[in-house]
Coordinates of C-alpha atoms in Angstrom, one line a residue:
Chain A
X1 CA -0.1 -0.1 0.1
X2 CA 1.3 3.4 -0.9
X3 CA 1.8 6.4 1.6
X4 CA -0.8 8.4 -0.2
X5 CA -3.5 5.9 0.1
X6 CA -2.8 5.4 3.9
X7 CA -3.2 9.2 4.2
X8 CA -6.7 8.5 2.2
X9 CA -7.5 6.2 4.5
X10 CA -6.9 8.2 7.4
X11 CA -8.1 11.5 6.2
X12 CA -11.4 10.9 4.1
X13 CA -12.3 13.8 3.6
X14 CA -12.4 15.4 -0.2
X15 CA -10.0 18.4 0.2
X16 CA -7.2 15.6 2.1
X17 CA -7.9 12.9 -0.7
X18 CA -6.4 16.1 -2.8
X19 CA -3.8 17.0 -0.9
X20 CA -3.0 13.1 -0.5
X21 CA -2.5 13.1 -4.4
X22 CA -1.3 16.2 -4.6
X23 CA 1.5 15.4 -1.6
X24 CA 2.7 11.9 -3.0
X25 CA 6.4 13.1 -4.2
X26 CA 6.7 14.4 -0.6
X27 CA 5.5 10.8 0.1
X28 CA 8.0 9.1 -1.9
X29 CA 10.9 11.3 -0.8
X30 CA 10.5 10.1 2.6
X31 CA 11.8 6.7 1.7
X32 CA 14.7 8.4 -0.2
X33 CA 18.0 8.8 2.1
X34 CA 18.2 13.1 2.5
X35 CA 19.0 14.7 -0.6
X36 CA 20.2 18.1 -1.1
X37 CA 17.5 20.5 -1.1
X38 CA 18.3 21.8 -4.9
X39 CA 16.6 18.5 -5.9
X40 CA 13.4 19.7 -4.9
X41 CA 13.7 23.3 -7.2
X42 CA 13.0 25.2 -4.0
X43 CA 16.5 27.3 -4.8
X44 CA 15.0 30.0 -6.4
X45 CA 14.2 33.0 -4.1
X46 CA 14.1 30.9 -1.0
X47 CA 15.3 32.2 2.2
X48 CA 17.5 30.2 3.5
X49 CA 19.6 31.8 6.6
X50 CA 23.1 31.1 6.3
X51 CA 22.7 28.9 3.0
X52 CA 21.5 26.1 4.9
X53 CA 19.8 23.5 2.6
X54 CA 15.7 23.3 3.1
X55 CA 15.2 19.6 5.1
X56 CA 13.5 16.7 3.1
X57 CA 9.7 16.3 3.5
X58 CA 8.7 13.7 5.9
X59 CA 5.5 11.7 6.2
X60 CA 5.5 9.2 9.2
X61 CA 3.2 8.1 12.2
X62 CA 4.7 8.6 14.9
X63 CA 3.8 7.0 18.4
X64 CA 0.6 6.8 17.1
X65 CA 0.3 10.4 15.6
X66 CA 0.5 11.6 12.0
X67 CA 3.6 13.8 11.0
X68 CA 4.3 15.4 8.2
X69 CA 6.6 18.6 7.0
X70 CA 7.3 20.0 3.9
X71 CA 9.3 23.5 2.8
X72 CA 6.8 26.3 3.0
X73 CA 7.4 27.5 -0.4
X74 CA 6.7 24.6 -2.0
X75 CA 2.5 25.4 -1.7
X76 CA 3.2 29.2 -2.6
X77 CA 0.8 30.1 -5.4
X78 CA 3.4 31.1 -7.8
X79 CA 5.0 28.0 -7.9
X80 CA 1.9 26.4 -9.4
X81 CA 2.2 23.4 -8.5
X82 CA 1.0 23.1 -5.3
X83 CA -2.0 25.0 -5.7
X84 CA -3.5 25.8 -2.1
X85 CA -4.0 25.6 1.2
X86 CA -7.4 23.7 0.4
X87 CA -4.9 20.5 -0.5
X88 CA -3.3 20.2 2.7
X89 CA -6.3 19.0 4.7
X90 CA -9.1 22.1 4.2
X91 CA -7.0 23.9 7.1
X92 CA -7.1 27.1 5.0
X93 CA -9.2 28.9 6.9
X94 CA -7.1 27.9 10.5
X95 CA -6.5 30.8 12.7
X96 CA -2.9 31.2 12.4
X97 CA -1.0 34.1 14.3
X98 CA -0.2 35.6 11.0
X99 CA -3.2 34.5 9.0
X100 CA -4.4 38.2 9.3
X101 CA -1.8 39.5 6.8
X102 CA -1.0 36.6 4.3
X103 CA -1.8 32.6 4.0
X104 CA -1.4 30.6 7.0
X105 CA 2.3 29.6 6.9
X106 CA 3.8 32.9 5.9
X107 CA 6.9 33.6 7.6
X108 CA 7.4 29.8 7.8
X109 CA 10.7 28.0 5.8
X110 CA 8.7 25.0 6.3
X111 CA 5.5 23.5 7.4
X112 CA 4.9 21.3 10.0
X113 CA 1.7 19.5 10.8
X114 CA 0.0 17.1 13.2
X115 CA -3.0 15.3 12.5
X116 CA -3.9 18.1 10.2
X117 CA -2.8 20.5 12.5
X118 CA -0.5 23.1 12.0
X119 CA 2.7 23.3 14.4
X120 CA 4.6 26.8 14.5
X121 CA 7.9 26.3 13.6
X122 CA 10.9 28.5 13.4
X123 CA 14.5 28.3 11.7
X124 CA 17.9 29.6 13.5
X125 CA 20.1 31.5 12.5
X126 CA 22.7 28.4 12.1
X127 CA 20.3 26.0 10.3
X128 CA 18.9 24.5 13.7
X129 CA 14.8 24.7 14.4
X130 CA 12.3 25.2 17.1
X131 CA 8.3 25.1 17.5
X132 CA 6.2 26.6 19.7
X133 CA 5.2 23.5 21.6
X134 CA 9.0 23.3 22.1
X135 CA 10.3 26.7 21.8
X136 CA 13.8 27.0 24.3
X137 CA 15.0 24.0 22.8
X138 CA 16.7 23.7 19.1
X139 CA 16.4 20.6 16.8
X140 CA 18.3 19.5 14.0
X141 CA 15.5 19.0 11.5
X142 CA 11.8 19.5 11.3
X143 CA 11.2 15.5 11.9
X144 CA 12.9 15.5 15.0
X145 CA 11.3 18.8 15.8
X146 CA 8.0 16.9 15.1
X147 CA 8.6 13.9 16.7
X148 CA 10.0 15.8 20.3
X149 CA 6.2 17.9 19.7
X150 CA 4.7 14.4 19.9
X151 CA 6.0 13.3 23.0
X152 CA 5.8 16.7 25.2
X153 CA 1.7 16.5 23.5
X154 CA 1.2 13.1 24.9
X155 CA -1.8 12.4 22.7
X156 CA -3.1 16.5 23.2
X157 CA -4.2 18.2 20.0
X158 CA -2.5 21.5 18.6
X159 CA -5.2 24.5 18.6
X160 CA -4.9 27.5 16.6
X161 CA -3.0 29.8 18.9
X162 CA -4.4 33.1 20.2
X163 CA -1.8 36.0 20.3
X164 CA -4.1 38.8 21.1
Chain B
X1 CA 10.7 52.3 46.0
X2 CA 10.2 49.2 45.4
X3 CA 12.2 46.1 46.5
X4 CA 12.5 43.2 44.7
X5 CA 13.6 40.2 46.9
X6 CA 14.7 36.8 46.2
X7 CA 11.6 34.2 46.7
X8 CA 13.4 32.4 49.5
X9 CA 13.5 35.3 51.3
X10 CA 10.0 35.8 51.0
X11 CA 7.5 35.7 54.1
X12 CA 4.6 33.8 54.5
X13 CA 2.4 36.9 54.2
X14 CA 4.6 38.2 51.2
X15 CA 3.6 35.0 49.7
X16 CA 0.5 34.7 49.9
X17 CA 0.1 38.2 48.6
X18 CA 1.9 37.8 45.8
X19 CA 0.0 34.2 44.7
X20 CA -3.5 36.3 45.9
X21 CA -3.1 39.1 43.5
X22 CA -1.8 36.6 40.3
X23 CA -4.9 35.3 41.0
X24 CA -7.2 37.7 41.0
X25 CA -5.3 39.1 37.8
X26 CA -5.8 35.8 36.1
X27 CA -9.9 36.1 37.2
X28 CA -10.3 39.5 35.8
X29 CA -8.6 38.3 32.6
X30 CA -5.5 40.7 32.9
X31 CA -3.0 37.7 33.5
X32 CA -4.3 35.9 30.0
X33 CA -3.2 39.4 28.5
X34 CA 0.5 39.1 28.8
X35 CA 0.6 35.6 28.0
X36 CA -1.1 36.7 24.9
X37 CA 1.3 39.2 24.2
X38 CA 4.3 37.3 24.8
X39 CA 3.0 34.5 22.6
X40 CA 3.0 36.8 19.5
X41 CA 6.1 38.4 20.0
X42 CA 7.9 34.6 20.5
X43 CA 6.3 34.0 17.0
X44 CA 6.8 37.3 15.6
X45 CA 10.1 37.4 16.5
X46 CA 12.5 36.0 13.7
X47 CA 16.6 35.8 13.2
X48 CA 16.0 36.8 9.8
X49 CA 13.2 39.4 10.1
X50 CA 12.0 41.7 12.4
X51 CA 12.5 40.8 16.2
X52 CA 12.0 42.6 19.5
X53 CA 10.9 40.3 22.5
X54 CA 13.6 38.0 22.0
X55 CA 16.7 36.3 19.9
X56 CA 17.6 40.1 19.6
X57 CA 19.2 43.2 21.9
X58 CA 15.9 44.0 23.2
X59 CA 14.9 40.5 24.5
X60 CA 16.9 42.3 28.0
X61 CA 14.6 46.0 27.6
X62 CA 11.8 44.6 26.2
X63 CA 11.3 41.7 29.5
X64 CA 12.7 44.5 31.9
X65 CA 9.3 46.5 30.8
X66 CA 7.2 43.7 30.0
X67 CA 7.4 42.4 33.8
X68 CA 7.8 46.3 34.9
X69 CA 3.8 46.2 33.2
X70 CA 3.0 42.8 35.6
X71 CA 4.5 44.2 38.7
X72 CA 2.3 47.1 37.7
X73 CA -1.0 45.2 37.7
X74 CA 0.1 43.1 40.4
X75 CA 0.6 46.4 42.1
X76 CA -2.9 47.6 41.5
X77 CA -4.2 44.8 43.3
X78 CA -1.7 44.8 46.6
X79 CA 0.5 47.8 46.4
X80 CA 3.0 45.9 48.5
X81 CA 3.5 43.3 46.1
X82 CA 6.6 43.3 44.4
X83 CA 8.1 40.4 41.8
X84 CA 10.2 38.1 43.8
X85 CA 13.3 36.3 41.7
X86 CA 14.5 32.8 41.6
X87 CA 18.5 32.1 41.8
X88 CA 17.9 28.7 40.0
X89 CA 22.0 28.7 40.5
X90 CA 21.2 28.3 44.1
X91 CA 17.4 27.0 44.5
X92 CA 17.7 24.2 41.9
X93 CA 16.0 21.3 43.7
X94 CA 12.1 20.8 43.2
X95 CA 12.6 20.0 46.9
X96 CA 13.0 23.9 47.1
X97 CA 10.3 26.2 48.6
X98 CA 9.7 27.6 45.3
X99 CA 7.8 24.7 44.5
X100 CA 6.3 24.3 48.1
X101 CA 2.4 24.5 47.9
X102 CA 2.0 27.6 49.7
X103 CA 3.9 29.2 47.1
X104 CA 4.1 28.2 43.3
X105 CA 2.8 24.6 43.6
X106 CA 5.1 21.6 42.8
X107 CA 6.2 19.4 40.2
X108 CA 3.8 17.5 37.7
X109 CA 2.7 14.2 38.5
X110 CA 4.0 11.4 36.1
X111 CA 1.8 10.4 33.3
X112 CA 0.1 13.8 32.4
X113 CA 2.5 16.4 34.1
X114 CA -0.7 17.8 35.5
X115 CA 0.3 19.9 38.9
X116 CA -1.9 18.6 41.6
X117 CA -1.3 20.8 44.4
X118 CA -0.8 24.7 45.2
X119 CA -2.3 27.3 44.7
X120 CA -2.2 27.1 40.8
X121 CA -3.1 23.2 40.6
X122 CA -6.3 22.4 38.4
X123 CA -8.1 21.6 41.2
X124 CA -8.5 24.9 42.7
X125 CA -11.0 25.6 39.5
X126 CA -8.7 29.2 39.4
X127 CA -6.0 28.5 36.9
X128 CA -7.5 27.8 33.7
X129 CA -5.3 28.1 30.7
X130 CA -7.4 30.1 28.1
X131 CA -4.0 30.6 25.6
X132 CA -2.3 27.5 24.8
X133 CA -1.0 25.5 22.0
X134 CA -2.5 22.4 22.6
X135 CA -5.9 21.1 24.1
X136 CA -5.0 20.3 27.7
X137 CA -6.4 22.7 30.2
X138 CA -4.2 22.3 33.3
X139 CA -1.2 23.7 34.5
X140 CA 1.8 21.1 33.8
X141 CA 5.7 20.8 35.1
X142 CA 8.3 17.9 34.7
X143 CA 11.0 19.8 36.6
X144 CA 14.2 18.1 35.6
X145 CA 13.2 15.9 33.1
X146 CA 13.7 18.0 29.7
X147 CA 17.1 19.0 31.1
X148 CA 18.8 17.4 34.0
X149 CA 20.3 20.1 35.6
X150 CA 19.9 24.1 36.0
X151 CA 23.0 26.3 35.1
X152 CA 25.8 26.3 37.5
X153 CA 26.6 29.8 39.2
X154 CA 30.3 29.3 37.5
X155 CA 28.5 29.2 34.2
X156 CA 26.3 32.5 35.0
X157 CA 30.4 34.0 36.0
X158 CA 31.2 33.0 33.3
X159 CA 28.9 34.8 30.7
X160 CA 28.7 37.8 33.7
X161 CA 32.1 37.8 32.1
X162 CA 31.6 38.8 28.8
X163 CA 32.3 42.7 27.7
X164 CA 30.1 43.0 24.9
X165 CA 26.6 43.7 25.2
X166 CA 26.1 42.0 21.7
X167 CA 27.1 41.8 18.2
X168 CA 26.2 41.5 14.6
X169 CA 24.1 39.6 13.2
X170 CA 22.2 40.8 16.6
X171 CA 20.1 37.6 16.7
X172 CA 20.4 33.6 17.9
X173 CA 24.0 33.2 16.3
X174 CA 25.4 36.6 18.1
X175 CA 28.7 35.4 19.9
X176 CA 27.5 37.8 22.9
X177 CA 26.6 38.5 26.5
X178 CA 23.2 39.2 25.4
X179 CA 22.6 35.8 23.2
X180 CA 24.9 33.8 26.2
X181 CA 22.1 34.8 29.1
X182 CA 19.8 34.2 26.3
X183 CA 20.9 30.8 25.9
X184 CA 21.2 30.6 22.4
X185 CA 24.5 30.0 22.1
X186 CA 27.3 29.5 25.2
X187 CA 26.2 27.2 28.6
X188 CA 23.0 28.4 28.1
X189 CA 21.2 29.9 30.8
X190 CA 17.6 31.8 30.3
X191 CA 16.3 28.8 27.6
X192 CA 17.6 25.8 29.3
X193 CA 15.6 27.2 32.7
X194 CA 12.5 27.0 30.5
X195 CA 12.8 23.4 29.2
X196 CA 14.3 22.3 33.0
X197 CA 10.5 23.0 34.5
X198 CA 8.8 21.7 31.4
X199 CA 5.1 21.7 30.5
X200 CA 4.1 25.1 29.8
X201 CA 7.1 26.9 30.6
X202 CA 8.9 25.1 27.4
X203 CA 6.0 26.7 25.3
X204 CA 5.7 30.1 23.7
X205 CA 3.0 30.4 26.0
X206 CA 5.4 30.1 29.0
X207 CA 3.6 33.3 31.1
X208 CA 1.1 30.3 32.2
X209 CA 3.4 29.1 34.8
X210 CA 3.7 31.9 37.2
X211 CA 7.3 31.1 37.9
X212 CA 8.0 32.4 34.3
X213 CA 7.9 35.8 36.2
X214 CA 10.4 34.9 38.9
X215 CA 12.8 32.9 36.1
X216 CA 12.8 36.6 34.1
X217 CA 13.2 38.8 37.3
X218 CA 16.3 36.8 37.8
X219 CA 17.6 37.2 34.2
X220 CA 16.7 41.1 34.9
X221 CA 19.0 40.8 38.3
X222 CA 21.7 39.4 35.9
X223 CA 21.5 42.2 33.8
X224 CA 21.7 44.4 36.4
X225 CA 24.8 43.0 38.0
X226 CA 26.6 42.8 34.3
X227 CA 25.7 46.7 34.6
X228 CA 27.6 47.1 37.7
X229 CA 30.6 44.6 36.3
X230 CA 31.5 46.4 32.9
X231 CA 30.3 50.4 33.4
X232 CA 32.1 51.2 30.3
X233 CA 29.8 49.0 28.0
X234 CA 26.5 49.8 26.8
X235 CA 23.7 48.6 24.8
X236 CA 24.4 48.2 21.9
X237 CA 23.5 48.4 18.4
X238 CA 23.4 52.1 18.5
X239 CA 21.8 53.1 14.9
X240 CA 20.5 52.5 12.1
X241 CA 20.2 48.7 12.1
X242 CA 17.1 47.2 10.2
X243 CA 15.0 44.5 12.1
X244 CA 16.8 45.5 15.5
X245 CA 15.9 48.0 18.0
X246 CA 18.5 50.7 18.6
X247 CA 19.1 52.5 21.9
X248 CA 17.1 55.2 21.2
X249 CA 14.3 53.5 18.9
X250 CA 10.7 52.7 20.6
X251 CA 9.5 49.7 21.1
X252 CA 6.5 47.8 20.1
X253 CA 4.2 46.8 21.7
X254 CA 4.8 49.9 23.9
X255 CA 5.8 52.3 21.6
X256 CA 7.0 55.0 24.2
X257 CA 9.7 53.4 25.7
X258 CA 13.1 52.7 24.0
X259 CA 16.1 50.5 25.6
X260 CA 18.1 54.0 27.0
X261 CA 15.1 54.4 29.1
X262 CA 15.5 50.8 30.5
X263 CA 18.8 50.7 31.5
X264 CA 18.9 52.3 34.8
X265 CA 16.2 49.7 36.5
X266 CA 16.9 51.7 39.9
X267 CA 14.5 54.5 38.5
X268 CA 11.5 51.4 38.6
X269 CA 13.4 49.2 41.7
X270 CA 15.8 47.7 43.3
X271 CA 17.2 44.1 44.3
X272 CA 17.5 43.2 47.7

């Protein structure tokens, strides 16, 4: 069974079905060894602090939670191929800290989701990563960050962040 | 003049007054506004973009103003209350009186991390988590789990010995006193304490745990100690730095106060 099909099983909404199809390259690349960011064609116009390479997309079940992540600019409208937020589980209307200014992932280099809910992440100047759940501790990759968040959450769901 | 004391030296009455004022701010909704503000800055402050509250030179004056505002709010409830500080180089055990039930309450229980007793325990009904990053509505802690040891005095002294306040690129990669205090480099002081406490203290909504104020009060005191050790070293940068608060730039969210206004804490309070 391919990973996209499993995603369809896990998340049965029509929007998620579309997302699963569009995300197929993401899921396939999950099986490959780490490859340089250039292989994903998002060197153009991307802010990579300190010239660090963009991490690989990932999509896995970790301790019973579905964690996934992909470079944020892969779904930017100007890139075309990744279409809209609706392709990623219908969370486009989700209240995001910066949703008043732009799309839900504006300002983020990398999108991380746990069971289809956004986890706000940030890249440090040295290339390490932090998340809103572990904000004072750095991680080498978004995947290790997502796994740490799963351990911290102990089964709890992420909720949209209120920043007043 | 307000005097900020070591939490270990507070009388039973001082502890009770502090706790009661904090609970009243929570009841009135004002407490949660502080959490929202902090969370907004922690999300908005980025190494390559605008940065004010964290990972930048204004980390110290921003939190000094933030704590002053919180202290003023406490004093609007009970005028005699001042912020205590937690010297975690000395009171470094989960058995410290800081974590007793007459003050901040204790460690979280195993399993779900819930703080089971003390004024801020979920069962008391006075400390709901309204501003949160996940679905859990109870205060959590996991003292000494995320990292085993709190910083030592020797590590603090190593950081206090640094002579340059801050340095380009003015972010989490700077080699400077400010960044070593904040903890993105060096022995890791401020950041590590957040991780040591665990629970909400590890998240962007860290002021959900009242120990946030005592931790930052000690960070603020370390800045004052550093100034005494290096009277010729001033706040940097002093002008024309994109995305960064210069000495005479106003700081958000107040927009009426600059780092220069906040360098001398004795205008507002002293440390006992």
